[in-house]
mmCIF file of C-alpha atoms in Angstrom:
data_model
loop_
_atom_site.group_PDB
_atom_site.id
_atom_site.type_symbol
_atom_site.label_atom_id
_atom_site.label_comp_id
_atom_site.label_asym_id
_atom_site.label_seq_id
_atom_site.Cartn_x
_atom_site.Cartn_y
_atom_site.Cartn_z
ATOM 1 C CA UNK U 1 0.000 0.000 0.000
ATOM 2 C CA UNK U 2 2.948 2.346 0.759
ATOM 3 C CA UNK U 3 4.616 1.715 -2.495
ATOM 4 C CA UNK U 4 0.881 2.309 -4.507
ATOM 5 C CA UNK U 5 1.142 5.872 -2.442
ATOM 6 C CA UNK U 6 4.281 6.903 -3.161
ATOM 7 C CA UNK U 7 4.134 5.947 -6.860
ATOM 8 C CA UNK U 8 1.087 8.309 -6.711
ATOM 9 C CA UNK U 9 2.789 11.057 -5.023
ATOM 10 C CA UNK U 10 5.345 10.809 -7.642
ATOM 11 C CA UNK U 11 3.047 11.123 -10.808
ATOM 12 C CA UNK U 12 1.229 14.001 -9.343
ATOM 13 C CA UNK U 13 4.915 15.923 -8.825
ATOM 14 C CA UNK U 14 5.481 15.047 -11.927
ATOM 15 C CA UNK U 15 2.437 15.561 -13.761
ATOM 16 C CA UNK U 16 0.494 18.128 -12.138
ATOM 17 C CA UNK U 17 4.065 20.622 -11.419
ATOM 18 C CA UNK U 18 3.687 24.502 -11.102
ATOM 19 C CA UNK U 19 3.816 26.069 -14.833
ATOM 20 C CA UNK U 20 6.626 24.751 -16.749
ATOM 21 C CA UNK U 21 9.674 27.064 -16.981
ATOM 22 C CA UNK U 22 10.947 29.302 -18.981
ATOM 23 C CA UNK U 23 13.170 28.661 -22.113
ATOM 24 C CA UNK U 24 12.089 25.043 -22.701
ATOM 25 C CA UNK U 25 13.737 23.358 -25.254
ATOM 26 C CA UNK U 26 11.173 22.299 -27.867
ATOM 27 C CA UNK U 27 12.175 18.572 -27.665
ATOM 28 C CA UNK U 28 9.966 18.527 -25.132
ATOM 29 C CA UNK U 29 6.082 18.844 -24.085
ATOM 30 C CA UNK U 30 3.630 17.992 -21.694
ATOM 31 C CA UNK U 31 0.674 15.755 -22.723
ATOM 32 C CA UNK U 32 -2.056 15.797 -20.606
ATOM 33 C CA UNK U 33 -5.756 15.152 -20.231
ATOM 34 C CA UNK U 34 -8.147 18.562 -19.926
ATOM 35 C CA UNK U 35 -8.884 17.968 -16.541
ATOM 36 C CA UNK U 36 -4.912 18.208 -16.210
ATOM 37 C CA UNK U 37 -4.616 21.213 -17.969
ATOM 38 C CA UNK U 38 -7.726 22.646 -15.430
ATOM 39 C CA UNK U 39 -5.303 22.038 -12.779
ATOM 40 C CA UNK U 40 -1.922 23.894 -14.019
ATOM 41 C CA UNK U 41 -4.942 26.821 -14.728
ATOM 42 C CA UNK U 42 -5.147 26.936 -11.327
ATOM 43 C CA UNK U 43 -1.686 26.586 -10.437
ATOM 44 C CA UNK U 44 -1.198 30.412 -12.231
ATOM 45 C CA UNK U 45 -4.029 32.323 -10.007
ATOM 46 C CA UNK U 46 -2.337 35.488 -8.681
ATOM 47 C CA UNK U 47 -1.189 36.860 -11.672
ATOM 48 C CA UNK U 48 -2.916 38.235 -15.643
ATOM 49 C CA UNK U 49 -2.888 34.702 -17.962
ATOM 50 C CA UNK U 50 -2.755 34.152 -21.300
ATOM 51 C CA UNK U 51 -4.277 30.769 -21.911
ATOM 52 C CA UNK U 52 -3.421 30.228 -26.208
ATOM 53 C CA UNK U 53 -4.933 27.493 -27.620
ATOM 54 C CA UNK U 54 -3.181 26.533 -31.301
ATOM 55 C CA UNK U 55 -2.534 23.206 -33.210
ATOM 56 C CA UNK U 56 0.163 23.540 -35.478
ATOM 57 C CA UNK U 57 -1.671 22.891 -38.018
ATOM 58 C CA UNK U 58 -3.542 25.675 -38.627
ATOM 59 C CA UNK U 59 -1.922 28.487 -41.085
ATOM 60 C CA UNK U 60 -3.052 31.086 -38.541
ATOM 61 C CA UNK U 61 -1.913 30.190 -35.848
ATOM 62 C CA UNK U 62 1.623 29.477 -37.349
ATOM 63 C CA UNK U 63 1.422 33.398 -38.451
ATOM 64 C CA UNK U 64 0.803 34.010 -34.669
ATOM 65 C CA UNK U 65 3.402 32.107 -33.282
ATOM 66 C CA UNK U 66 6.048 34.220 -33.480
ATOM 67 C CA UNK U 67 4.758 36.833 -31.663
ATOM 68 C CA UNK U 68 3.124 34.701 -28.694
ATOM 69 C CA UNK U 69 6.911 33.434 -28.312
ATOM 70 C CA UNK U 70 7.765 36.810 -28.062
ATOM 71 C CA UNK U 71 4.861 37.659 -25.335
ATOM 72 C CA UNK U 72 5.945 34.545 -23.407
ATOM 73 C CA UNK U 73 9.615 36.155 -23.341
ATOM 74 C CA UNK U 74 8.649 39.428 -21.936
ATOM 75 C CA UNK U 75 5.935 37.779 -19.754
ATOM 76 C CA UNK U 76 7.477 34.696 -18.021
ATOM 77 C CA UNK U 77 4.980 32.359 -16.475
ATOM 78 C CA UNK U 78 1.852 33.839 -18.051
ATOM 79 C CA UNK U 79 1.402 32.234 -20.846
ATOM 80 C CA UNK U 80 0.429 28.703 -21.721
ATOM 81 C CA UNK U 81 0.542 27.201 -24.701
ATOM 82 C CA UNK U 82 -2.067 24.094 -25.811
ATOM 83 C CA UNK U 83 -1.734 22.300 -28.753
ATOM 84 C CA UNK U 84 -4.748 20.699 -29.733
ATOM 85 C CA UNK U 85 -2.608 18.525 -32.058
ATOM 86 C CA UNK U 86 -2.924 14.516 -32.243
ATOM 87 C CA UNK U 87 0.266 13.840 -32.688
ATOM 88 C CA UNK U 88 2.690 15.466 -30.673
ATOM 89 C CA UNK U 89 5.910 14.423 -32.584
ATOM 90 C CA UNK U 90 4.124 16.576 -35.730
ATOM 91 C CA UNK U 91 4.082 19.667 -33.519
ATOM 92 C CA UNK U 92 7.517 19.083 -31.872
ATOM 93 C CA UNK U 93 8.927 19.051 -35.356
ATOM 94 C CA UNK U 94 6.979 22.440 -36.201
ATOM 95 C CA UNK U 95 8.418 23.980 -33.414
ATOM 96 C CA UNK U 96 11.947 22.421 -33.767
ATOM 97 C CA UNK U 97 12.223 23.775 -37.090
ATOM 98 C CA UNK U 98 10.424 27.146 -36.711
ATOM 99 C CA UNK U 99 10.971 28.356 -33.481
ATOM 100 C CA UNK U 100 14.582 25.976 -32.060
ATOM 101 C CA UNK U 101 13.498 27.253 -28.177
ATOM 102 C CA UNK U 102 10.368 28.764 -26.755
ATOM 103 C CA UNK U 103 9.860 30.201 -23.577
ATOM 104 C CA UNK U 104 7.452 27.580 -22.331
ATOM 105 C CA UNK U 105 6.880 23.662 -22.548
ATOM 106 C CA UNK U 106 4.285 23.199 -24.777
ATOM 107 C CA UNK U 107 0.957 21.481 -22.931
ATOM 108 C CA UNK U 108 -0.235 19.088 -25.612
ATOM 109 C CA UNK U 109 -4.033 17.954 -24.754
ATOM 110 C CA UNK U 110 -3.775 14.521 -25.165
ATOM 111 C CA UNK U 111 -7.704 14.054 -26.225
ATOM 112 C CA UNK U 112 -8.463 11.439 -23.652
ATOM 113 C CA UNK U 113 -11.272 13.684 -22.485
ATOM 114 C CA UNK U 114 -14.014 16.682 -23.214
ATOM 115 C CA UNK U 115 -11.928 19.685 -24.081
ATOM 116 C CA UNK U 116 -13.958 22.374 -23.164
ATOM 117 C CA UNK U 117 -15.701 20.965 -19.815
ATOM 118 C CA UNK U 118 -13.278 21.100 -17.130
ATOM 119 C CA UNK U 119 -12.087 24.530 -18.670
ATOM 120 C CA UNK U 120 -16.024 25.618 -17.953
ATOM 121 C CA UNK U 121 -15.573 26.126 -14.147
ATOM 122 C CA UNK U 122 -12.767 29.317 -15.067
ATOM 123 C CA UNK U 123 -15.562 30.388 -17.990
ATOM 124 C CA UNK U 124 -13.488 29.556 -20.538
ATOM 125 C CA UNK U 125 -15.134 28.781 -23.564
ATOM 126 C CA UNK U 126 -13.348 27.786 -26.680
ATOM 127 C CA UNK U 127 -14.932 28.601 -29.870
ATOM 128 C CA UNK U 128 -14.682 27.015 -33.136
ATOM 129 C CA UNK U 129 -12.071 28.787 -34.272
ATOM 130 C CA UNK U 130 -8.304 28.871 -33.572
ATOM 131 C CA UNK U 131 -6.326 30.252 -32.046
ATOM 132 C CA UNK U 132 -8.620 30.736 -29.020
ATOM 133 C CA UNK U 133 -6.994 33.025 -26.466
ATOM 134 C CA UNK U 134 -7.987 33.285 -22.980
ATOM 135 C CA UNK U 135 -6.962 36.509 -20.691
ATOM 136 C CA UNK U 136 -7.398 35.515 -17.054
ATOM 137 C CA UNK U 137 -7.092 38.346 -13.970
ATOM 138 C CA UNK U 138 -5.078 37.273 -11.105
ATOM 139 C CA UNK U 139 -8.619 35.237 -9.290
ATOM 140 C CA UNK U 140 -8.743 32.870 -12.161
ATOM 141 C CA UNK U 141 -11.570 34.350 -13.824
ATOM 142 C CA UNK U 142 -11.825 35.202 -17.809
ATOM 143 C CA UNK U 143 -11.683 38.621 -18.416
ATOM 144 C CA UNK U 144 -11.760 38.418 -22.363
ATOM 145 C CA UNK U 145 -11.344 35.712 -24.648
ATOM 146 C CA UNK U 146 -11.859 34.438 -28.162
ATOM 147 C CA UNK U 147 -10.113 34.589 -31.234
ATOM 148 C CA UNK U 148 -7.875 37.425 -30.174
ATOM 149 C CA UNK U 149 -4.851 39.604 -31.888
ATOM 150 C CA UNK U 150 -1.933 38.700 -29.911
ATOM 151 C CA UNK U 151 -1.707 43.025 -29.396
ATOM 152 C CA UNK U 152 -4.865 42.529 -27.050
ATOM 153 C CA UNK U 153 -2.976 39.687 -25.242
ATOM 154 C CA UNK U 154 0.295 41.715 -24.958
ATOM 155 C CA UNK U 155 -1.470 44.953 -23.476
ATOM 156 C CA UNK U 156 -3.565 42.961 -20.975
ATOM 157 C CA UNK U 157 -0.276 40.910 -19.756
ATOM 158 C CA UNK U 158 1.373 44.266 -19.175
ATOM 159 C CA UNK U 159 -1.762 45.447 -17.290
ATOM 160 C CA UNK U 160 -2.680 48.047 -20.177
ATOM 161 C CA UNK U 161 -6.217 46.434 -20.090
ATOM 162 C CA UNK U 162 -9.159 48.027 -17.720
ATOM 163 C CA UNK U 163 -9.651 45.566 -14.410
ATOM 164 C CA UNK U 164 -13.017 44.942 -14.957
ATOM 165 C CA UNK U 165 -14.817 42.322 -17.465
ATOM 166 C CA UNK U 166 -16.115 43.004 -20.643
ATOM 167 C CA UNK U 167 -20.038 42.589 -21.510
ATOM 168 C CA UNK U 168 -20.576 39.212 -22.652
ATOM 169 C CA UNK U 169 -21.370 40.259 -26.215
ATOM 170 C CA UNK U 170 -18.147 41.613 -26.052
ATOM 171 C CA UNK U 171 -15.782 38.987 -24.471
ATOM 172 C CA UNK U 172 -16.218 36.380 -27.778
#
């Protein structure tokens, strides 16, 4: 019983960790389940998030790229990055070539549940289209998201952006 618990303790360190750090070499990633990804959301409360939601893929969200890398760089820790990709070697390749290190390990979902349910409880909301971008305030809660120019992202990060939400008509 003592060997089941500590073979527990030691996939949630290593699977449920604070936000990855900065400057990850692409060779890597994270693949985890939604409800996963719910819990390193919640592992970033106390400070602006940009949750960006990509597969690599998608032609816009390649022209993107570039300058999320760039708002990871100047905003360490608030971004995260999650592929909706099925294969994760396709993406690490992508990134490899185009990108050699980002400032973040990618989070690759690894579709073994409902995306968008256990992102419901922060009121995140992905759309149809990609890439979705979330802006979370420091208590966890969306203040804006959708299918946003990464300028919006940049501004809110820096705390450009007003404190309080946007109508609902608004916020997609």
């Amino acid at each position: 019983m003592r060997g089941l618990l500590a073979i527990f303790a030691v996939i949630l360190f290593l699977g449920f960790g604070a936000l990855p750090s900065a400057g990850a070499d692409v060779q890597s990633y994270k693949s985890l389940s939604a409800d996963q990804i719910s819990r390193v959301i919640d592992s970033v409360k106390g400070k602006r998030t940009a949750i960006f939601v990509y597969a690599s893929w998608c032609p816009y969200c390649r022209g993107v790229m570039p300058k999320i890398i760039d708002i990871a760089e100047q905003h360490e820790g608030q971004v995260l990055a999650i592929s909706l990709d099925k294969d994760p070697d396709t993406l690490m390749r992508y990134l490899q070539k185009t990108h050699g290190v980002v400032p973040f390990v990618p989070i690759v979902w690894d579709h073994s549940d409902i995306f968008a349910k256990p992102l419901a409880r922060f009121g995140i909301k992905p759309g149809n289209g990609i890439p979705f971008t979330a802006l979370l305030d420091e208590y966890g809660f969306v203040h804006k998201q959708g299918v946003l120019e990464p300028d919006v992202t940049a501004k809110y990060l820096a705390g450009g952006a007003s404190d309080k939400p946007l109508p609902p008509e608004e916020s997609l």
